[in-house]
mmCIF file with all atom_site columns, C-alpha atoms in Angstrom:
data_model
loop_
_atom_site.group_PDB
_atom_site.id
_atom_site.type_symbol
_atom_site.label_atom_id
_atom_site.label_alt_id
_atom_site.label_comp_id
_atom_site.label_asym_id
_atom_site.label_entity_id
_atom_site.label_seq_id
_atom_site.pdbx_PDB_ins_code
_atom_site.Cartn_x
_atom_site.Cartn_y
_atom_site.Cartn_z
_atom_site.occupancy
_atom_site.B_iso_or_equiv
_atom_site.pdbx_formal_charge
_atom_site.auth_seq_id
_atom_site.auth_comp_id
_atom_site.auth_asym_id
_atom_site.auth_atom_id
_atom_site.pdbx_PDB_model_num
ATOM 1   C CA . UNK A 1 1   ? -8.082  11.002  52.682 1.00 0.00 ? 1   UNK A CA 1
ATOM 2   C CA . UNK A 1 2   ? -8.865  9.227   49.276 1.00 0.00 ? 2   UNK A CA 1
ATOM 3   C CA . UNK A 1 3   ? -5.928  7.818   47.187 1.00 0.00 ? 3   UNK A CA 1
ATOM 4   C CA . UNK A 1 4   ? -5.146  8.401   43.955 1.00 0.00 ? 4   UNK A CA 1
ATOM 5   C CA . UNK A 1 5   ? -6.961  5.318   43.059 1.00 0.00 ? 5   UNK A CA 1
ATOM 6   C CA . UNK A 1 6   ? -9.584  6.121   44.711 1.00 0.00 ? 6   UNK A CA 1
ATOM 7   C CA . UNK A 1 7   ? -9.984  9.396   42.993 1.00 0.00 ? 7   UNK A CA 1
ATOM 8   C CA . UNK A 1 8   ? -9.989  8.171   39.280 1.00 0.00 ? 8   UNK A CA 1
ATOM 9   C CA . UNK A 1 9   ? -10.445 4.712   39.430 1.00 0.00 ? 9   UNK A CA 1
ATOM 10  C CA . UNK A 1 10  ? -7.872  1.576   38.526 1.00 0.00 ? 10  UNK A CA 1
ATOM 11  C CA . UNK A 1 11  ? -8.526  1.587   34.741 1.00 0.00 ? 11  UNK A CA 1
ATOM 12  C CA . UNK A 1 12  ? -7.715  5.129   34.577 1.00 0.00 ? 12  UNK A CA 1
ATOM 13  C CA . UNK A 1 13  ? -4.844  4.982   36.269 1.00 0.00 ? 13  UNK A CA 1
ATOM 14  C CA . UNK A 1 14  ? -3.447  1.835   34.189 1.00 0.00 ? 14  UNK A CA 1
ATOM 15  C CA . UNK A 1 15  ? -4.318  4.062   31.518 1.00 0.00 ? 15  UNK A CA 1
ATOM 16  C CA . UNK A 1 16  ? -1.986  6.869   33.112 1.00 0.00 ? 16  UNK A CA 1
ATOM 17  C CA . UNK A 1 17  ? 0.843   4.529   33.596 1.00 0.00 ? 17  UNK A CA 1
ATOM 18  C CA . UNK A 1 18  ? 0.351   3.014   30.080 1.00 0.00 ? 18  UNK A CA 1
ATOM 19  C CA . UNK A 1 19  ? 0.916   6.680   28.268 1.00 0.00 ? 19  UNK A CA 1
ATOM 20  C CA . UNK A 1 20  ? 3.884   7.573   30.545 1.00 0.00 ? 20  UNK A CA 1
ATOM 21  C CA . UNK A 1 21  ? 5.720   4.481   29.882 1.00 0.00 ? 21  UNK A CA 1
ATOM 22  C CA . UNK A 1 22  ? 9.281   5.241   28.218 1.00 0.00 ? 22  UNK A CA 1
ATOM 23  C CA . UNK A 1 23  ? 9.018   2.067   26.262 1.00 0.00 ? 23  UNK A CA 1
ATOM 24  C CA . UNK A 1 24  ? 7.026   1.148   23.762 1.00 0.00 ? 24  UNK A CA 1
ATOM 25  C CA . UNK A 1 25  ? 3.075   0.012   24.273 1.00 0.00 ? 25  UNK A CA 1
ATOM 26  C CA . UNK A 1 26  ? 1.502   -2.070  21.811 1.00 0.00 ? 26  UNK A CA 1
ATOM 27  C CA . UNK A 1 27  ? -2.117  -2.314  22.008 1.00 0.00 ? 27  UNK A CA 1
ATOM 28  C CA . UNK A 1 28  ? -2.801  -6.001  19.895 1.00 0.00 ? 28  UNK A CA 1
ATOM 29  C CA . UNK A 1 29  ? -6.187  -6.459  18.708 1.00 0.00 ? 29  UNK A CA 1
ATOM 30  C CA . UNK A 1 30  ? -6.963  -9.830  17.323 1.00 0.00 ? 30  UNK A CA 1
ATOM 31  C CA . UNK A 1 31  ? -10.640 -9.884  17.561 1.00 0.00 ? 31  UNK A CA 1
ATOM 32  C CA . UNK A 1 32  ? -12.450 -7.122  19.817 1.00 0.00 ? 32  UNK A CA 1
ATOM 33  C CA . UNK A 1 33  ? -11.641 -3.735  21.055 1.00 0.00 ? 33  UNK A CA 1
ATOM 34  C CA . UNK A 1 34  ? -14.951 -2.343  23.220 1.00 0.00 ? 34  UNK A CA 1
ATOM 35  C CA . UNK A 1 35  ? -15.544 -0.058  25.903 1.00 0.00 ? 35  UNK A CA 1
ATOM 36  C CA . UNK A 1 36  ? -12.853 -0.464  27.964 1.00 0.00 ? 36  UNK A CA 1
ATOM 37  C CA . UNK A 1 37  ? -10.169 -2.175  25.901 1.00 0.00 ? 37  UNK A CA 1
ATOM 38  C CA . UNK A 1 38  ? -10.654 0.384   23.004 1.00 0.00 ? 38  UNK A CA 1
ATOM 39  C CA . UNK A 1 39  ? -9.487  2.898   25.786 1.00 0.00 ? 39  UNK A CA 1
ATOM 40  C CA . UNK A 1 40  ? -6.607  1.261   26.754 1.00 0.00 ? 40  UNK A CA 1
ATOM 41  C CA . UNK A 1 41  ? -5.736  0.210   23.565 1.00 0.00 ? 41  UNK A CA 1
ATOM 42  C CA . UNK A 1 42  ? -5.898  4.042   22.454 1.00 0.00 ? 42  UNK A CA 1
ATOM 43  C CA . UNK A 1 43  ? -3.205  4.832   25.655 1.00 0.00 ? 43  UNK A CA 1
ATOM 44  C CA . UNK A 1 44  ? -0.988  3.064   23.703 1.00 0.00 ? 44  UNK A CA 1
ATOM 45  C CA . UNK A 1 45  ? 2.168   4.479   22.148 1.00 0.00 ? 45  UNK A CA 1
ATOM 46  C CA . UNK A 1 46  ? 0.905   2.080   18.980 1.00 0.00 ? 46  UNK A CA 1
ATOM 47  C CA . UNK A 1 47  ? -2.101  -0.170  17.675 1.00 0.00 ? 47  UNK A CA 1
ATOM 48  C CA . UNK A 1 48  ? -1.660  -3.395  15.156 1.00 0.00 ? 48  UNK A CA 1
ATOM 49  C CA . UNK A 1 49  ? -5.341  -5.655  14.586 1.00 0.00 ? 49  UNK A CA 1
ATOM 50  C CA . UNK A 1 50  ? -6.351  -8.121  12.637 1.00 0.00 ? 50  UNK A CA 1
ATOM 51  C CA . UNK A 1 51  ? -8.475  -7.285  10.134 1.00 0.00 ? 51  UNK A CA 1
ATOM 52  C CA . UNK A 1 52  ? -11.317 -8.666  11.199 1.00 0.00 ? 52  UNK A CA 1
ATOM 53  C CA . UNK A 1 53  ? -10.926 -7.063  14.736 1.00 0.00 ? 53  UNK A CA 1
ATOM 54  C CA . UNK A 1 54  ? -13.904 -4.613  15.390 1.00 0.00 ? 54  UNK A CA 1
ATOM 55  C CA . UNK A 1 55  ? -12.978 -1.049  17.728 1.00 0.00 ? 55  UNK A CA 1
ATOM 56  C CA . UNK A 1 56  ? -15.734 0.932   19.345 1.00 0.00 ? 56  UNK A CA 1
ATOM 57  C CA . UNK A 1 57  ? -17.033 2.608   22.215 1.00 0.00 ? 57  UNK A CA 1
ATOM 58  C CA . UNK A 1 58  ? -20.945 0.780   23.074 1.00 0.00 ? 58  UNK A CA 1
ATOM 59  C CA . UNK A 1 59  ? -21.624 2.221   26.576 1.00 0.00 ? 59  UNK A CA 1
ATOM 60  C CA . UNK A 1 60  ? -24.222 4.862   25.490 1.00 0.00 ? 60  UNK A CA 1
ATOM 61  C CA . UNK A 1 61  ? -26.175 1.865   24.772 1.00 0.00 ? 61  UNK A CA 1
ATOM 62  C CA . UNK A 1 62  ? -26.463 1.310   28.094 1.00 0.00 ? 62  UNK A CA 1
ATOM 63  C CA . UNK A 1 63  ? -27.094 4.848   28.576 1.00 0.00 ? 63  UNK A CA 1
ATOM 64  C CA . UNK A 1 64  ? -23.331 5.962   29.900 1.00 0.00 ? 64  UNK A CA 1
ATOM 65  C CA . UNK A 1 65  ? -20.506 7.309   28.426 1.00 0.00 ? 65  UNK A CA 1
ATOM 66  C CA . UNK A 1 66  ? -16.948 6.424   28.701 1.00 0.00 ? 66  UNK A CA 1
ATOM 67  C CA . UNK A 1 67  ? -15.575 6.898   31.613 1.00 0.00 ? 67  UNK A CA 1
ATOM 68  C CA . UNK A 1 68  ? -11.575 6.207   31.393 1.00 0.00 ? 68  UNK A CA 1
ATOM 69  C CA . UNK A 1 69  ? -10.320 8.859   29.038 1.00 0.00 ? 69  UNK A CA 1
ATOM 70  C CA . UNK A 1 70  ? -11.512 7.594   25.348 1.00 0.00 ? 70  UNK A CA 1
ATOM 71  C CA . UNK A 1 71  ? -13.479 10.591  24.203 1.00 0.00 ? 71  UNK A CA 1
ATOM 72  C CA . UNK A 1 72  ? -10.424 12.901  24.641 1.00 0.00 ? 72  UNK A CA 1
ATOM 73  C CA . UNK A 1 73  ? -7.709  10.284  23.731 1.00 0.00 ? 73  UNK A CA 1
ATOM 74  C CA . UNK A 1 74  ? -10.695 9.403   20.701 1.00 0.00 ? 74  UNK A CA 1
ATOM 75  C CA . UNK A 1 75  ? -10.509 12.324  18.596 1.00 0.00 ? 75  UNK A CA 1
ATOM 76  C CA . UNK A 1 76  ? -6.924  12.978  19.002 1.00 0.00 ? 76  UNK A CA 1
ATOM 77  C CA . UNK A 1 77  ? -6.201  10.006  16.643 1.00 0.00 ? 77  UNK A CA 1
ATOM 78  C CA . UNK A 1 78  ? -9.157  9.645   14.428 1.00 0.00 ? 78  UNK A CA 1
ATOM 79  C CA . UNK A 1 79  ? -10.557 13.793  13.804 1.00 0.00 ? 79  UNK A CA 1
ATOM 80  C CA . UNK A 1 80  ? -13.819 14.885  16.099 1.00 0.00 ? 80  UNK A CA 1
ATOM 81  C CA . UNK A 1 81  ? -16.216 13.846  13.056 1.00 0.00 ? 81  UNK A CA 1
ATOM 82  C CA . UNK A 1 82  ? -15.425 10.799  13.641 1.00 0.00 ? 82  UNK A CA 1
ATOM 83  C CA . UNK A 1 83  ? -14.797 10.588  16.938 1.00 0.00 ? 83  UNK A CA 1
ATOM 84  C CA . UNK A 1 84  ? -18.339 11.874  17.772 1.00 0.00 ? 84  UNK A CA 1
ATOM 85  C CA . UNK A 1 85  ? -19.969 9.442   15.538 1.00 0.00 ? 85  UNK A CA 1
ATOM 86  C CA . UNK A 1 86  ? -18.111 6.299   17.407 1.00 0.00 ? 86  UNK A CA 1
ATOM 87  C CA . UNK A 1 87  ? -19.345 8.352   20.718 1.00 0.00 ? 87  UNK A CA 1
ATOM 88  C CA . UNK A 1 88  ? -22.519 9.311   20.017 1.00 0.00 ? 88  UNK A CA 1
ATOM 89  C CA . UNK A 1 89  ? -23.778 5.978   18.096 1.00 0.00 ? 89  UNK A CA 1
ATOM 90  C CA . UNK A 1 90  ? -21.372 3.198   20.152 1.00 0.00 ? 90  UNK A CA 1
ATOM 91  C CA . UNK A 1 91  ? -21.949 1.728   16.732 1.00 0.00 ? 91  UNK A CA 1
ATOM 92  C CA . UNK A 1 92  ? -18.301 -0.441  15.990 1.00 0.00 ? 92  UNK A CA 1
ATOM 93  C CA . UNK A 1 93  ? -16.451 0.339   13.525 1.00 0.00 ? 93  UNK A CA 1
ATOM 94  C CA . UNK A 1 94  ? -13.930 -2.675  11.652 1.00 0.00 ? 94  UNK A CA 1
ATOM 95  C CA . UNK A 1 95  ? -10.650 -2.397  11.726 1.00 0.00 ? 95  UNK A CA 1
ATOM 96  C CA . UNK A 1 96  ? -9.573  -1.283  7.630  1.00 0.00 ? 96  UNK A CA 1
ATOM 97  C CA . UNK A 1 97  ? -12.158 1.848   8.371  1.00 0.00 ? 97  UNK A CA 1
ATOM 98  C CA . UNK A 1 98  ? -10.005 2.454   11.462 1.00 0.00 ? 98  UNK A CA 1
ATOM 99  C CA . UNK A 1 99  ? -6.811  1.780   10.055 1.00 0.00 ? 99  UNK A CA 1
ATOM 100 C CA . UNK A 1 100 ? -7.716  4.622   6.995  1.00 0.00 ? 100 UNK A CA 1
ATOM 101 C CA . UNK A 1 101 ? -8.887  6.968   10.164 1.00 0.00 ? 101 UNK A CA 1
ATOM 102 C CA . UNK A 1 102 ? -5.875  6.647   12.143 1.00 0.00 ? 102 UNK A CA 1
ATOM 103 C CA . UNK A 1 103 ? -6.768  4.302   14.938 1.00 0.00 ? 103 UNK A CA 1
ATOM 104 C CA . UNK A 1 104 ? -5.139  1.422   13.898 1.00 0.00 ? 104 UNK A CA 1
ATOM 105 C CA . UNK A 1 105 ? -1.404  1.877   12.670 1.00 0.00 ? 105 UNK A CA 1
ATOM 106 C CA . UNK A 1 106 ? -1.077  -1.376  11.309 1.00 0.00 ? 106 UNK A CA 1
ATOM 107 C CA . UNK A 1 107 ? -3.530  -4.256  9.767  1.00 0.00 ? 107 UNK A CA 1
ATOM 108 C CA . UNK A 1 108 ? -2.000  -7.565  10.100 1.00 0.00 ? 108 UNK A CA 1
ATOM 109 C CA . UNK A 1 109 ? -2.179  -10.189 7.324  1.00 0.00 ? 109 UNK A CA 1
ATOM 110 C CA . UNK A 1 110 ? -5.462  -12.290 6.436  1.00 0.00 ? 110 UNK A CA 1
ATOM 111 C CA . UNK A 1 111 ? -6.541  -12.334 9.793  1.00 0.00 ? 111 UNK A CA 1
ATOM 112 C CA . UNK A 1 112 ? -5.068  -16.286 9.792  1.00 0.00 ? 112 UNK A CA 1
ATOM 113 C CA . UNK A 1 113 ? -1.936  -16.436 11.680 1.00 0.00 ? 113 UNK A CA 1
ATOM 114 C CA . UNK A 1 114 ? -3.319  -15.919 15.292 1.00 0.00 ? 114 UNK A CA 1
ATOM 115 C CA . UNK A 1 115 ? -1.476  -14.546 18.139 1.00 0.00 ? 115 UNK A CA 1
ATOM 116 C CA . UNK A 1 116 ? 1.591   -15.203 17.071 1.00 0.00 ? 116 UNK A CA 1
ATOM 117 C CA . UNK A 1 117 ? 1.824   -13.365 14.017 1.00 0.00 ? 117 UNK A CA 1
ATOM 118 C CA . UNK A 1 118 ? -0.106  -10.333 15.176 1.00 0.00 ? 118 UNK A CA 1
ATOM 119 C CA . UNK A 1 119 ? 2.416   -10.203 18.071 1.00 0.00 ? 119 UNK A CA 1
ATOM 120 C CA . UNK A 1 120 ? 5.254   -10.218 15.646 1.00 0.00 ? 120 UNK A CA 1
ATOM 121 C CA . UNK A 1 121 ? 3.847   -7.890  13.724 1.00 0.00 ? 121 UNK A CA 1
ATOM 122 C CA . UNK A 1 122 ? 3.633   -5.403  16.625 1.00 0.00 ? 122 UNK A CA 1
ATOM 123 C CA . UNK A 1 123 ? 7.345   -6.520  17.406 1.00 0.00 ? 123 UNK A CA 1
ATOM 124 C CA . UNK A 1 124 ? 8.114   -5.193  13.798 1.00 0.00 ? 124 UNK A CA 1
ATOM 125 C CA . UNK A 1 125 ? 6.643   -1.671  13.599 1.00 0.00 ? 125 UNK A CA 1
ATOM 126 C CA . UNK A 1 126 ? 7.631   -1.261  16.513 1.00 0.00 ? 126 UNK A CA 1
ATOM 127 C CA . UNK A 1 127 ? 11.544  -1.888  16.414 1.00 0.00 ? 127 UNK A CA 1
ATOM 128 C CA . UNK A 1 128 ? 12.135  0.101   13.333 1.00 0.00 ? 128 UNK A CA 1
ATOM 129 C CA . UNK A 1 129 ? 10.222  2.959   15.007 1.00 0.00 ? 129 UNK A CA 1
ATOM 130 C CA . UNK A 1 130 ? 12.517  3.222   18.195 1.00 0.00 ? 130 UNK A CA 1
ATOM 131 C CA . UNK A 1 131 ? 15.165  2.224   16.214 1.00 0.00 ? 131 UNK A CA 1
ATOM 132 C CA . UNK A 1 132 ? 16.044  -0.824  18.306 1.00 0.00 ? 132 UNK A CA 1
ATOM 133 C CA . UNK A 1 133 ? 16.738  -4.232  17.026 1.00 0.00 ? 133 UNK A CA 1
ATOM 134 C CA . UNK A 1 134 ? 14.565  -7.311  17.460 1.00 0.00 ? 134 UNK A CA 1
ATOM 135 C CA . UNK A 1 135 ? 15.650  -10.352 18.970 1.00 0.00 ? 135 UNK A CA 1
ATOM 136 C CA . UNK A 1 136 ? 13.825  -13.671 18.702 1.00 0.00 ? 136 UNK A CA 1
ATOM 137 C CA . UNK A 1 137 ? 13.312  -15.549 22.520 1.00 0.00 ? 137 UNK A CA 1
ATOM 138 C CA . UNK A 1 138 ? 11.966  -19.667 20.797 1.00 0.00 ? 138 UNK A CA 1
ATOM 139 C CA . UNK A 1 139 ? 11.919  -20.320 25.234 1.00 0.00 ? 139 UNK A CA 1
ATOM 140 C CA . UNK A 1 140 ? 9.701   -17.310 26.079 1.00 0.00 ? 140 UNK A CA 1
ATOM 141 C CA . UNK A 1 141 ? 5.751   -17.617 24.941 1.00 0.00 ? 141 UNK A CA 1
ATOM 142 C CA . UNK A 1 142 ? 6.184   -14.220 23.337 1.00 0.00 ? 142 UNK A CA 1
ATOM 143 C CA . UNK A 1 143 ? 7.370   -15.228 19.826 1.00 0.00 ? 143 UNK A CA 1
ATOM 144 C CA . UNK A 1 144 ? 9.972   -12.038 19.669 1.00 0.00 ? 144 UNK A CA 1
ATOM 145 C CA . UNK A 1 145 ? 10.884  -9.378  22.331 1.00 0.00 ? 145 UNK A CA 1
ATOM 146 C CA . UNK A 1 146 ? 12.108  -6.000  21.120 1.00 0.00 ? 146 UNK A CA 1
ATOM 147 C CA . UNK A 1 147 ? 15.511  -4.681  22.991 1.00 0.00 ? 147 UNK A CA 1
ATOM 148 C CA . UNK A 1 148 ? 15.270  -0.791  23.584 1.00 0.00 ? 148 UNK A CA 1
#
């Protein structure tokens, strides 16, 4: 008999773990969200980019459409005008014109500080959200770890 794996496929069911998840998911997007990555990054519980990061969904250029849950999770966030015209075209769109539609909750700086401050940044929104209190880790690669 097939597994559940087998059924829906891995991404899909990262995807599936990623929205059930009783802590907080941060999808980070420092430079490109495509295909793929924009649908796990819309899984998430939240979304912080760079500026200069670009979100879309390109497969009907290649003549499919996505496959792992992005045109229902799509038009949830951003309205199904918009949604359809991301689908339909797979034509990016940058990351201020998603932040005004809803699919990005927070734009981080000048683009500048790297990893580090679009990680913190995530760390930020998202402790005040939950309520919980951030704590800084200078031994862990993660610049600051949020205790829920």
């Amino acid at each position: 008999s097939p597994s559940r794996n087998d059924e829906i496929g891995p991404l899909s069911l990262l995807i599936e773990e990623m929205e059930a998840a009783t802590i907080p998911v941060v999808a980070c997007i420092h430079k490109y969200a495509f295909g793929g990555g924009l649908e796990l990054a819309l899984a998430c519980h939240y979304r912080v980019a760079m500026p200069d990061a670009r979100l879309g969904l390109p497969e009907v250029k290649l003549g499919l459409i996505p496959g792992a849950g992005g045109t229902q999770r799509l038009p949830r966030l951003v309205g199904l005008e918009m949604a359809l015209k991301m689908i339909v075209t797979g034509n990016p769109i940058p990351a201020t014109a998603a932040h005004k539609a809803g699919l990005v909750d927070v734009l981080v700086g000048d683009g500048k500080g790297g990893d580090t401050a679009l990680m913190q940044a995530a760390v930020a929104f998202v402790c005040p959200q939950r309520g919980a209190v951030a704590v800084s880790y200078t031994h862990l690669t993660l610049p600051t770890i949020c205790s829920v």
